[in-house]
Tab-separated table of C-alpha atoms in Angstrom:
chain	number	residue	atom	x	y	z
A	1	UNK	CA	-24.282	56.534	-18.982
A	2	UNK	CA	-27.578	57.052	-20.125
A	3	UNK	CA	-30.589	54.362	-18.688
A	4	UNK	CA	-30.568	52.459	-21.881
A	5	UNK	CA	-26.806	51.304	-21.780
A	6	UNK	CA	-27.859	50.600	-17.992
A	7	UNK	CA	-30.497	48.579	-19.256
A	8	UNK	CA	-28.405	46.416	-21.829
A	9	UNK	CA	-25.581	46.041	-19.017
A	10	UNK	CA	-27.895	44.789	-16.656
A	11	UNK	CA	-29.604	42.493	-19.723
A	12	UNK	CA	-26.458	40.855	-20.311
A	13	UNK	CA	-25.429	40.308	-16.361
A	14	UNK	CA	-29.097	38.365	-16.689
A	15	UNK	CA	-28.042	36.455	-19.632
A	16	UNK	CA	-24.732	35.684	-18.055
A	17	UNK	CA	-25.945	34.608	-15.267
A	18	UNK	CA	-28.637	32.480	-16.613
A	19	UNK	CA	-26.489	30.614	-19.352
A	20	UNK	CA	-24.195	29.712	-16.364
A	21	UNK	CA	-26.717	28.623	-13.903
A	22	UNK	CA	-28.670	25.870	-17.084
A	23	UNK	CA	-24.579	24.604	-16.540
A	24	UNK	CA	-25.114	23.781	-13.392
A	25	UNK	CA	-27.604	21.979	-10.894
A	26	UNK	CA	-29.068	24.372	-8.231
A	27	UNK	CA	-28.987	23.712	-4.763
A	28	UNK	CA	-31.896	25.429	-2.515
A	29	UNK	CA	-30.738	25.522	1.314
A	30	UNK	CA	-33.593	26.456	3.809
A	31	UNK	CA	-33.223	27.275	7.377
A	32	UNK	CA	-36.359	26.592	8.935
A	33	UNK	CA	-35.213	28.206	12.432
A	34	UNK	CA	-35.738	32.052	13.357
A	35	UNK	CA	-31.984	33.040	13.188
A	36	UNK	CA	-29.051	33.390	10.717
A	37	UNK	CA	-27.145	29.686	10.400
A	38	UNK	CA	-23.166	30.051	9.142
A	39	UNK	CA	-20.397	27.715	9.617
A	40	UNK	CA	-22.639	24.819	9.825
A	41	UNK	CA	-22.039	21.941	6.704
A	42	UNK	CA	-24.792	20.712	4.404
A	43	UNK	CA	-24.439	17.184	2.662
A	44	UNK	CA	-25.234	15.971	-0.371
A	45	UNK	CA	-24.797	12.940	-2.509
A	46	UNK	CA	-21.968	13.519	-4.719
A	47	UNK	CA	-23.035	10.646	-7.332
A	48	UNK	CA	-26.337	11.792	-7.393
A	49	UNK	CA	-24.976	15.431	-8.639
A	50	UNK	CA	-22.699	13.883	-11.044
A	51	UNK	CA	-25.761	11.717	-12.989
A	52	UNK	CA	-27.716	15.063	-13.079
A	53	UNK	CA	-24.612	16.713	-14.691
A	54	UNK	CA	-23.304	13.929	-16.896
A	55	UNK	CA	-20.011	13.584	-15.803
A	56	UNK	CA	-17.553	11.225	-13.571
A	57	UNK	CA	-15.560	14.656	-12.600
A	58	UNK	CA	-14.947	16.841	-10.044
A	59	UNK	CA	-17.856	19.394	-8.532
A	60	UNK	CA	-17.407	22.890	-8.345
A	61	UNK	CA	-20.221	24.869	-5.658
A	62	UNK	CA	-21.181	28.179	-6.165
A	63	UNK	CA	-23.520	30.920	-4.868
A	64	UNK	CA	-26.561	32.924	-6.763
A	65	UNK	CA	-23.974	35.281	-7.963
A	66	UNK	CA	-20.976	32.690	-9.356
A	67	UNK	CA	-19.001	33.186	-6.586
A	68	UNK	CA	-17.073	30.149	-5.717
A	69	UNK	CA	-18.016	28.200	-2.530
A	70	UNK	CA	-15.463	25.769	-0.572
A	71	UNK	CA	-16.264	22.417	-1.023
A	72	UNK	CA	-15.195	18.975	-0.413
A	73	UNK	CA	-16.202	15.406	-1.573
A	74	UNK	CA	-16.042	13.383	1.327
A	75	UNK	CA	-15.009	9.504	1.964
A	76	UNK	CA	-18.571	8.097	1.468
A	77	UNK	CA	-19.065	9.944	-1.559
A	78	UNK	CA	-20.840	13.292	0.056
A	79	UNK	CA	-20.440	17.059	-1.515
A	80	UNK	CA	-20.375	19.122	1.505
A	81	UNK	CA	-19.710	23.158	1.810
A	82	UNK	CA	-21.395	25.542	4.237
A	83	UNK	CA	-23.960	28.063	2.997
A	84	UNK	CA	-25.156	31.184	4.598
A	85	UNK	CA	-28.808	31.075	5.626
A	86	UNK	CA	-30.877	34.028	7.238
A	87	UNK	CA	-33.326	33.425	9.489
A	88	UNK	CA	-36.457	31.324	7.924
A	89	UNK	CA	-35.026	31.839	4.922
A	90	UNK	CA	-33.737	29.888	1.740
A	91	UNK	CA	-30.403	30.345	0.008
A	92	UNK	CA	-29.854	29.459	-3.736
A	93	UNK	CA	-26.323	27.801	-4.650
A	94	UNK	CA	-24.825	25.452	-8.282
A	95	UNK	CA	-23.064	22.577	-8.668
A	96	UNK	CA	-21.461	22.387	-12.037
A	97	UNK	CA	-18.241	20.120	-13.768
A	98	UNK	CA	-15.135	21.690	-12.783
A	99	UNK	CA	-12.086	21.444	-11.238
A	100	UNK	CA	-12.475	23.990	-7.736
A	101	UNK	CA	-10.066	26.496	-6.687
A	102	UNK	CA	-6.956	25.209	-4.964
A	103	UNK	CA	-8.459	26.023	-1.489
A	104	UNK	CA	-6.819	26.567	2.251
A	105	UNK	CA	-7.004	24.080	4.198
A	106	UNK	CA	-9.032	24.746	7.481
A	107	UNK	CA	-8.527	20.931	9.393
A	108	UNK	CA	-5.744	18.699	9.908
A	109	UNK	CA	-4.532	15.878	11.988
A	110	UNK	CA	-2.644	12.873	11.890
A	111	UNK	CA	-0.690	10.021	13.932
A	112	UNK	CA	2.131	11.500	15.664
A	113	UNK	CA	4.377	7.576	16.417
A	114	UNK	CA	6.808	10.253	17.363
A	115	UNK	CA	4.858	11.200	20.593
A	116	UNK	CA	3.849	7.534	21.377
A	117	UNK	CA	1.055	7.279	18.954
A	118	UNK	CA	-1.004	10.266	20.038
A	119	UNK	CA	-3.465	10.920	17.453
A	120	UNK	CA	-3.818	14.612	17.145
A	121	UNK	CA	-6.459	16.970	14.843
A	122	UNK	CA	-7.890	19.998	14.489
A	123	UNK	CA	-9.744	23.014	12.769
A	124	UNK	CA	-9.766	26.949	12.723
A	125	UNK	CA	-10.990	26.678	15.963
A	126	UNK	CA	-10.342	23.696	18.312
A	127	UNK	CA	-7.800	20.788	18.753
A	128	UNK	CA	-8.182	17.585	20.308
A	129	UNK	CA	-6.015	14.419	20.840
A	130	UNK	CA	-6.627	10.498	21.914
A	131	UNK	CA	-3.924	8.170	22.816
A	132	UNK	CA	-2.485	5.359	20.853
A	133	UNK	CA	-0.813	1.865	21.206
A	134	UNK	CA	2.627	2.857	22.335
A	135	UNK	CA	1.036	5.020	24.960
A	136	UNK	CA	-0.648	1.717	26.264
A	137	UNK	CA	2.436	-0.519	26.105
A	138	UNK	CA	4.101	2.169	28.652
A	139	UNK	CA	2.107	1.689	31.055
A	140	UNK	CA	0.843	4.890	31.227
A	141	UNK	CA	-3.044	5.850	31.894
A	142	UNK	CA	-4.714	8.446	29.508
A	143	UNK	CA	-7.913	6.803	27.773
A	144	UNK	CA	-10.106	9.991	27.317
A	145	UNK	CA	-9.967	12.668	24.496
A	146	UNK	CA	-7.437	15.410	25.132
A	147	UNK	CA	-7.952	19.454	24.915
A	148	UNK	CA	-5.948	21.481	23.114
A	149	UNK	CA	-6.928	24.744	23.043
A	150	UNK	CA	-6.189	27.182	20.872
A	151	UNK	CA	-6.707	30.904	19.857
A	152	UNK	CA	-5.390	31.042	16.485
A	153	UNK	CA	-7.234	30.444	13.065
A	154	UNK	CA	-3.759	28.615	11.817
A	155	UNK	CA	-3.297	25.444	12.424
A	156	UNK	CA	-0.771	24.483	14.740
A	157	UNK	CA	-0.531	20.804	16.322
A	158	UNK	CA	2.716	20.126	13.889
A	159	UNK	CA	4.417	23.201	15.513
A	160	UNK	CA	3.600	22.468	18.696
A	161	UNK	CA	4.907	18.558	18.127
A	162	UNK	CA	8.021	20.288	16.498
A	163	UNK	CA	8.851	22.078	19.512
A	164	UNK	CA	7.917	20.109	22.241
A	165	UNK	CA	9.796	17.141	20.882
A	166	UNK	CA	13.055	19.108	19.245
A	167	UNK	CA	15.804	16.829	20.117
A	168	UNK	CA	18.332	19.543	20.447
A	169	UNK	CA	16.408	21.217	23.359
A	170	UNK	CA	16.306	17.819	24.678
A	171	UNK	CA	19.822	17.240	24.146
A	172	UNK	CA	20.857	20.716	25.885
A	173	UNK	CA	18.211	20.214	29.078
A	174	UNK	CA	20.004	17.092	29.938
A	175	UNK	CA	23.126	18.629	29.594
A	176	UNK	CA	22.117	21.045	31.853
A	177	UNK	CA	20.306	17.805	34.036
A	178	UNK	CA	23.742	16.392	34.279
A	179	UNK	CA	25.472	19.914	35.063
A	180	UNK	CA	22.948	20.165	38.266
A	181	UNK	CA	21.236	23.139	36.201
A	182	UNK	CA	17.648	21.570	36.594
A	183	UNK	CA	15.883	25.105	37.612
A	184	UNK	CA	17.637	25.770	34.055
A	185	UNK	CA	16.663	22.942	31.960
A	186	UNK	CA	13.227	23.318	33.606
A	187	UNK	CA	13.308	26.826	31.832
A	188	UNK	CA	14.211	25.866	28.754
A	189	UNK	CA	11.678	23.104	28.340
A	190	UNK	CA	9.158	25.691	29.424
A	191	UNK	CA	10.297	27.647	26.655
A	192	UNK	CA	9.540	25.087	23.718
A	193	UNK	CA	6.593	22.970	25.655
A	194	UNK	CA	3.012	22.832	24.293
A	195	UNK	CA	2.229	23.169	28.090
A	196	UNK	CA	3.033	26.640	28.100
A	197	UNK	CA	0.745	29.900	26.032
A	198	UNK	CA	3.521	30.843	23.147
A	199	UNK	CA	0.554	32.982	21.374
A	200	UNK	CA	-1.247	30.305	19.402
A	201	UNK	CA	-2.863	28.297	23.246
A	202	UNK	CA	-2.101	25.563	25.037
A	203	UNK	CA	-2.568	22.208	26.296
A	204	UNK	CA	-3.705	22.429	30.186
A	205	UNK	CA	-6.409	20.130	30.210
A	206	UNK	CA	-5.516	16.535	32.413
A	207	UNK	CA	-7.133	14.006	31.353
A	208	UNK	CA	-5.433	10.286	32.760
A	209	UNK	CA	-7.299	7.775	33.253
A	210	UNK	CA	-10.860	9.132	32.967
A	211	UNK	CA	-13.059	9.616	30.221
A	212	UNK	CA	-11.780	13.283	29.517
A	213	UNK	CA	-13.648	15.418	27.115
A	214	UNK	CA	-16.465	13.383	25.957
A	215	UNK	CA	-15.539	9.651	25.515
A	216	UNK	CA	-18.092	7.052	25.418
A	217	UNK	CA	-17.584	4.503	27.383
A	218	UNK	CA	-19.822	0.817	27.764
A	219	UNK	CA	-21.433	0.360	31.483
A	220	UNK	CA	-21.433	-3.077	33.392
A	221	UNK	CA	-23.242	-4.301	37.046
A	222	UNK	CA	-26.066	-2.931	36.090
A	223	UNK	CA	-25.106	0.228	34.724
A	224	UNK	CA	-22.753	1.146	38.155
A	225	UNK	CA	-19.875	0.445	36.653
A	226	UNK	CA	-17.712	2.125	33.834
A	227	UNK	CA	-15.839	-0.017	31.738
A	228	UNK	CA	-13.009	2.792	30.290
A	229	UNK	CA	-12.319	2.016	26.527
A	230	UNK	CA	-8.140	2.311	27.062
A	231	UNK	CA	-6.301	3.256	24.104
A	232	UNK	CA	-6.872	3.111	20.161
A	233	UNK	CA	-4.740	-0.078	18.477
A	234	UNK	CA	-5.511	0.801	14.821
A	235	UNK	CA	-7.021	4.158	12.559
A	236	UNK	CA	-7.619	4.859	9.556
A	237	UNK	CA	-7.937	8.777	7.872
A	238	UNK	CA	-10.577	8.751	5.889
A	239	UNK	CA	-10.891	12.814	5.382
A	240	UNK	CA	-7.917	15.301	5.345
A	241	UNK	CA	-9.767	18.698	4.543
A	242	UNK	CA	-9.885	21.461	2.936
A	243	UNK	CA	-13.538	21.562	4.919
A	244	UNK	CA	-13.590	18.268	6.852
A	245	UNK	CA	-11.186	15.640	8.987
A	246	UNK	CA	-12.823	12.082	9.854
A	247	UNK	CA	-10.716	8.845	11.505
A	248	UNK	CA	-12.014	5.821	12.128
A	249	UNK	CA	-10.335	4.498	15.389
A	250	UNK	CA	-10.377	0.675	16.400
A	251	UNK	CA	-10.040	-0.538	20.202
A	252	UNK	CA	-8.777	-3.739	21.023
A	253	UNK	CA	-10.970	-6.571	22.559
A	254	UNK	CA	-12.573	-6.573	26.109
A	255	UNK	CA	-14.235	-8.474	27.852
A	256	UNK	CA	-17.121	-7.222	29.197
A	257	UNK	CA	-19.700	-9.620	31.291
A	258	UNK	CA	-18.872	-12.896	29.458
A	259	UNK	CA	-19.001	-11.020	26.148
A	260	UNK	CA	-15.917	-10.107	23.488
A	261	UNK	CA	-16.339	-6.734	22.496
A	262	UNK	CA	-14.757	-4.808	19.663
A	263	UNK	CA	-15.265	-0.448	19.686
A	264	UNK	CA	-15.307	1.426	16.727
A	265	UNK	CA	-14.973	5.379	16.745
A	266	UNK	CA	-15.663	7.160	13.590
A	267	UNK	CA	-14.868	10.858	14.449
A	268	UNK	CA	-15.485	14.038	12.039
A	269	UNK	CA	-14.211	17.672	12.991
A	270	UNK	CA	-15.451	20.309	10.464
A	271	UNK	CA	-14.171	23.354	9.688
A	272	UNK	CA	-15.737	26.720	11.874
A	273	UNK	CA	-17.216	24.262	14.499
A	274	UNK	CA	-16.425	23.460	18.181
A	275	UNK	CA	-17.969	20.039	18.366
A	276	UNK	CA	-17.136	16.525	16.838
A	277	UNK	CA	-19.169	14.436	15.623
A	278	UNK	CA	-18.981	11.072	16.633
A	279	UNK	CA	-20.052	7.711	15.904
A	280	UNK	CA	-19.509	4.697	18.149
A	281	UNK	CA	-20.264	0.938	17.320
A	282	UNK	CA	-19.631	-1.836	19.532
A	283	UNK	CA	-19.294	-5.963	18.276
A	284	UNK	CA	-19.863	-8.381	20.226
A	285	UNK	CA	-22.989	-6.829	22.796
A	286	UNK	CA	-25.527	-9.375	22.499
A	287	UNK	CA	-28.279	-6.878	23.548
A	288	UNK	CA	-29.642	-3.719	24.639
A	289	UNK	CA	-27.144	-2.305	26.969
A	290	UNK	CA	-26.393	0.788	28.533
A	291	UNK	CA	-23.548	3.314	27.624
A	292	UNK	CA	-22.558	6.756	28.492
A	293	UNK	CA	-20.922	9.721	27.329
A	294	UNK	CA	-18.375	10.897	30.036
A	295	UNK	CA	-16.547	14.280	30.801
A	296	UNK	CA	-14.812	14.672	33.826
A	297	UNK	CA	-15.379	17.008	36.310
A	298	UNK	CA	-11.782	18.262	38.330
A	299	UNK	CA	-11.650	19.213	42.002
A	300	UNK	CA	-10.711	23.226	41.717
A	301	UNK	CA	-14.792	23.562	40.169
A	302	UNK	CA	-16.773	20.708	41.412
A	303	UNK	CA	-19.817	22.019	40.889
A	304	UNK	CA	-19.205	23.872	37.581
A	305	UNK	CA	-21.698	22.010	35.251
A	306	UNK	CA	-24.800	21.927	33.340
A	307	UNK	CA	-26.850	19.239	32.593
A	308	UNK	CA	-30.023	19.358	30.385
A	309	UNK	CA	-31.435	15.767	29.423
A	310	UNK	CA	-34.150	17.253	27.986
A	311	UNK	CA	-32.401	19.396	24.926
A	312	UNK	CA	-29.938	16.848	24.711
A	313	UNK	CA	-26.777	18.716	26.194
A	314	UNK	CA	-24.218	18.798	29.257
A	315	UNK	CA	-21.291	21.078	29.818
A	316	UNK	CA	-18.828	21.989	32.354
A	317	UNK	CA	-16.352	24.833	32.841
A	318	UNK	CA	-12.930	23.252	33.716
A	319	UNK	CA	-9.890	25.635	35.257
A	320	UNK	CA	-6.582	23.279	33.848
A	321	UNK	CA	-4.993	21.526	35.643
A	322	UNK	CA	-3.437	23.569	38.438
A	323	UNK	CA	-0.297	21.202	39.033
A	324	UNK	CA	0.639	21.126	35.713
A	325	UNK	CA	3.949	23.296	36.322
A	326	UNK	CA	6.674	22.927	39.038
A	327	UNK	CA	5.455	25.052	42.297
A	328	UNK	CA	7.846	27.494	41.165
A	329	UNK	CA	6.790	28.242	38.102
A	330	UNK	CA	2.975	28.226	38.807
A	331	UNK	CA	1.956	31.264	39.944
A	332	UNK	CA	3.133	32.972	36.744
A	333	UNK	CA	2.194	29.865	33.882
A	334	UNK	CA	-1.271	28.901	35.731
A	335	UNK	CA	-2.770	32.329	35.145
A	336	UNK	CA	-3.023	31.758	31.194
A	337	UNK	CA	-5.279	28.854	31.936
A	338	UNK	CA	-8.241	31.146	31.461
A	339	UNK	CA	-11.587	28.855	31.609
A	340	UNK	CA	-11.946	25.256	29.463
A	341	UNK	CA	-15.554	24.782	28.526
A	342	UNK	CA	-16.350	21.378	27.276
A	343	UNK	CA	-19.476	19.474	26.515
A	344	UNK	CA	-21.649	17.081	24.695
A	345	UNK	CA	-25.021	16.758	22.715
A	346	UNK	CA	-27.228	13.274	22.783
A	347	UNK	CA	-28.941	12.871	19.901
A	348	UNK	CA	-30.422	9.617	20.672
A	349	UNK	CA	-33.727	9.851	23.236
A	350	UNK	CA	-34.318	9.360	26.014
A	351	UNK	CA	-30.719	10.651	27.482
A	352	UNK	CA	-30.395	10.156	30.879
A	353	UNK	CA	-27.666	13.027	32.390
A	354	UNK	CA	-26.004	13.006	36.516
A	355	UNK	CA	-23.214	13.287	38.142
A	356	UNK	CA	-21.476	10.267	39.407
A	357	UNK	CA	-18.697	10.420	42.241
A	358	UNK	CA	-15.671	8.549	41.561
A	359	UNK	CA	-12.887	7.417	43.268
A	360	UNK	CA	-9.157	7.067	42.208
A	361	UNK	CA	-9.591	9.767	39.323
A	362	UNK	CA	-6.467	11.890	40.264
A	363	UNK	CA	-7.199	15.143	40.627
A	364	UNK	CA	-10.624	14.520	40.408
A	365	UNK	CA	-14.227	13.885	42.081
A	366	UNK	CA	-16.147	11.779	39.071
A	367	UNK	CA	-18.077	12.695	35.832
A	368	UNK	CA	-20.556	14.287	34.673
A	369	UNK	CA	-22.740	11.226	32.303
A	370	UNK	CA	-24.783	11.160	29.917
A	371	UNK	CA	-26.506	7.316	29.411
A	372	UNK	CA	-28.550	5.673	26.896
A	373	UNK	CA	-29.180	2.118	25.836
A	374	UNK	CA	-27.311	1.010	22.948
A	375	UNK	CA	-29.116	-1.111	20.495
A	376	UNK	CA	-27.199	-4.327	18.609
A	377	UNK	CA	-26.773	-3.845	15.338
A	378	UNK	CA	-26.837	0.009	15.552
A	379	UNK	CA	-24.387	2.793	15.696
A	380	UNK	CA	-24.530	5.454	18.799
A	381	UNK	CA	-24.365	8.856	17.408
A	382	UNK	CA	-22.939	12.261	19.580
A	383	UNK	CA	-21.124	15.436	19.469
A	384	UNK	CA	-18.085	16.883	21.876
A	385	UNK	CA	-16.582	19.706	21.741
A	386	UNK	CA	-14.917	22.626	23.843
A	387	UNK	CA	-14.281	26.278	23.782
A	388	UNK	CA	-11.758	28.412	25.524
A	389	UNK	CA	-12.778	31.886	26.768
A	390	UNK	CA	-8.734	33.406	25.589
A	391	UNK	CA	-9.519	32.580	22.217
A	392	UNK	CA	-10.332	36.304	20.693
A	393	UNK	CA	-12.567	34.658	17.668
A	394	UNK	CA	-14.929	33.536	20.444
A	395	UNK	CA	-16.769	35.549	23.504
A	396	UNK	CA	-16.877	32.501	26.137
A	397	UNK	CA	-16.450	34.050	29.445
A	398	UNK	CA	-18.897	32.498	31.528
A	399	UNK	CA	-20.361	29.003	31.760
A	400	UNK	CA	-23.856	30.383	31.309
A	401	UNK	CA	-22.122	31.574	27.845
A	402	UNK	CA	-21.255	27.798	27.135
A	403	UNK	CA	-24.532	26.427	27.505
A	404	UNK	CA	-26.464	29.279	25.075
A	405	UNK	CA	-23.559	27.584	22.145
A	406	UNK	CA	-24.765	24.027	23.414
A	407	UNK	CA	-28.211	24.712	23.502
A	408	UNK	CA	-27.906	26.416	20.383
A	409	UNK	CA	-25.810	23.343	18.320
A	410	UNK	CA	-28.948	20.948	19.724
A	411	UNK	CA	-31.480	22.874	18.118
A	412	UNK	CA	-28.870	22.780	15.213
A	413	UNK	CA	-28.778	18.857	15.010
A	414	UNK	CA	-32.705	18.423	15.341
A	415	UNK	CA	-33.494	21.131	12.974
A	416	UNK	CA	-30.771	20.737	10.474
A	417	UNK	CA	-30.809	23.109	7.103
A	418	UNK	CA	-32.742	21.784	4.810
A	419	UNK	CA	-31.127	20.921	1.081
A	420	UNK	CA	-32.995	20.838	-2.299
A	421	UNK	CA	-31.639	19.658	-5.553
């Protein structure tokens, strides 16, 4: 090929390229931070897109070459897809008409009534539960979020329901109950439970009644006291994916100090990240009053935490919980606990971050808080997540490991990419 058929090919790549781009609208992301930013979401107003291209359709995103990008139009009307930045640099992308690619979904989650009302999500990454209304009618005391981790990219919470609630392994372990086989049935439900590492994780985290992983939680006598939020009584799924899964959860009244007061979670888990992103609202709080972020710290690593007011984060390393297992079965199921590592970002200032002892917690000496004062009329705005160090996608061995992610996702949230349109 001689350099003037080079020079036409190249010509009409140009051309191409250019009569497809005056389709579209382009999209300028800029990192303003010195390092590469992946996996992290940009927003943008969907309507706002759809005036500039003159049309009431779906959105199609993609990069500087025409190469489709995921995307997702979210509940309150946001195109969102994550871009690929380098380090103070500036990435071009296009929105055009179109209908996008059948995509894979990377989040999911739902009410599971068959497991008293848990509400269970996740991504290609993490998986987290709260407890529901059926949960509180049985008397039962688990108010915090719930751990699941996982070291898969699939996603696996309706598996892990499907086993650990298979009524014919039920059936057959009280058979074996009645039979005076228990050792036996004990086996078998080991072989099924979600409790237990069948290649895709686990759930060894305890949570009871405690604030677990990163639940907000109003304070009362003067901030000494921590009023725990119970269980959800009503949700509603307001994202299913491909890119992004948001419920709003609703908690029933309490009285708190003479006043009625109504919590409303709004949680979003995005695809490729390890934190949540939460948003908490409270009727009926008259005034300024103080709340804080909770995650509680177990007896086998007391002293296993981080706390840095100042860039907004706290984070423990957590070992499972050790008596999860009948004794004889510990020793071999406890060693695939590997190391939890769970944590939270403030993003309101000032953050106030200690540990507080506590009594009762089972299994536990207190939590690790983070306070602010919450304003009437406003909404309280934070992030929890966790990592597991036997998840191969992820190199979390080490608490100090932990903290460089958390300190990391803070910068993140104050410096966010930058979007042009």
């Amino acid at each position: 090929m001689d350099m003037k058929q080079i020079l036409t090919i190249v010509a009409a790549c140009v051309l191409s390229v250019s009569a497809w781009a005056a389709d579209g609208v382009k999209v300028t992301v800029q990192n303003p931070l010195n390092h590469d930013r992946t996996d992290e979401m940009v927003e943008i107003d969907a309507a706002a897109l759809r005036r500039r291209l003159k049309t009431e359709g779906s959105l199609v995103v993609t990069d500087a070459d025409g190469h489709e990008v995921p995307s997702q139009v979210t509940w309150n009307g946001r195109l969102i897809f994550q871009p690929a930045v380098g380090a103070k640099a500036k990435s071009v992308y296009y929105v055009k008409a179109g209908q996008p690619q059948p995509y894979e979904s990377r989040v999911h989650g739902r009410q599971f009534p068959e497991r008293v009302d848990d509400m269970a999500w996740e991504n290609d990454l993490v998986a987290f539960r709260t407890y529901g209304p059926a949960l509180q009618r049985s008397g039962e005391r688990a108010w915090g979020y719930d751990i699941w981790n996982k070291r898969t990219e699939r996603l696996v919470i309706e598996d892990r329901y499907a086993l650990e609630l298979d009524p014919e392994v039920a059936n057959v372990s009280r058979k074996l109950r009645k039979m005076g086989r228990d050792a036996l049935a004990q086996e078998l439900y080991y072989a099924v439970s979600y409790h237990v590492d069948h290649g895709n994780g686990m759930d060894c985290y305890k949570v009871g009644p405690t604030l677990g992983a990163g639940t907000t939680a109003v304070l009362a006598a003067n901030g000494q006291e921590i009023v725990y939020p119970k269980c959800y009584t009503a949700y509603e799924i307001l994202d299913r994916g491909p890119l992004r899964f948001t419920v709003r959860l609703t908690y029933e009244k309490t009285q708190i100090e003479g006043n009625t007061v109504t919590e409303t979670r709004l949680i979003t888990l995005d695809a490729g990240s390890h934190m949540n992103r939460c948003v908490v609202t409270y009727d009926g709080l008259p005034q300024k009053w103080p709340i804080a972020t909770g995650i509680i710290v177990h007896n086998e690593n007391p002293s296993a935490y981080v706390l840095n007011p100042k860039a907004g984060y706290m984070g423990y390393e957590d070992l499972g919980d050790v008596n999860q297992y009948r004794e004889a079965w510990r020793e071999q199921l406890n060693k695939d606990f590997g190391r939890i590592y769970v944590g939270t970002v403030c993003t309101s200032q000032p953050c106030e971050m200690a540990f507080r002892q506590g009594e009762g917690l089972p299994g536990a000496i207190g939590h690790i808080l983070a306070t602010t004062a919450w304003q009437p009329r406003t909404a309280y705005t934070y992030y929890f997540g966790t990592a597991w160090s036997r998840n191969p996608r992820t190199d979390f061995q080490r608490l100090a490991d932990w903290e460089a992610y958390l300190s990391r996702f803070a910068e993140h949230t104050r410096q966010p990419l930058k979007v042009n349109f």
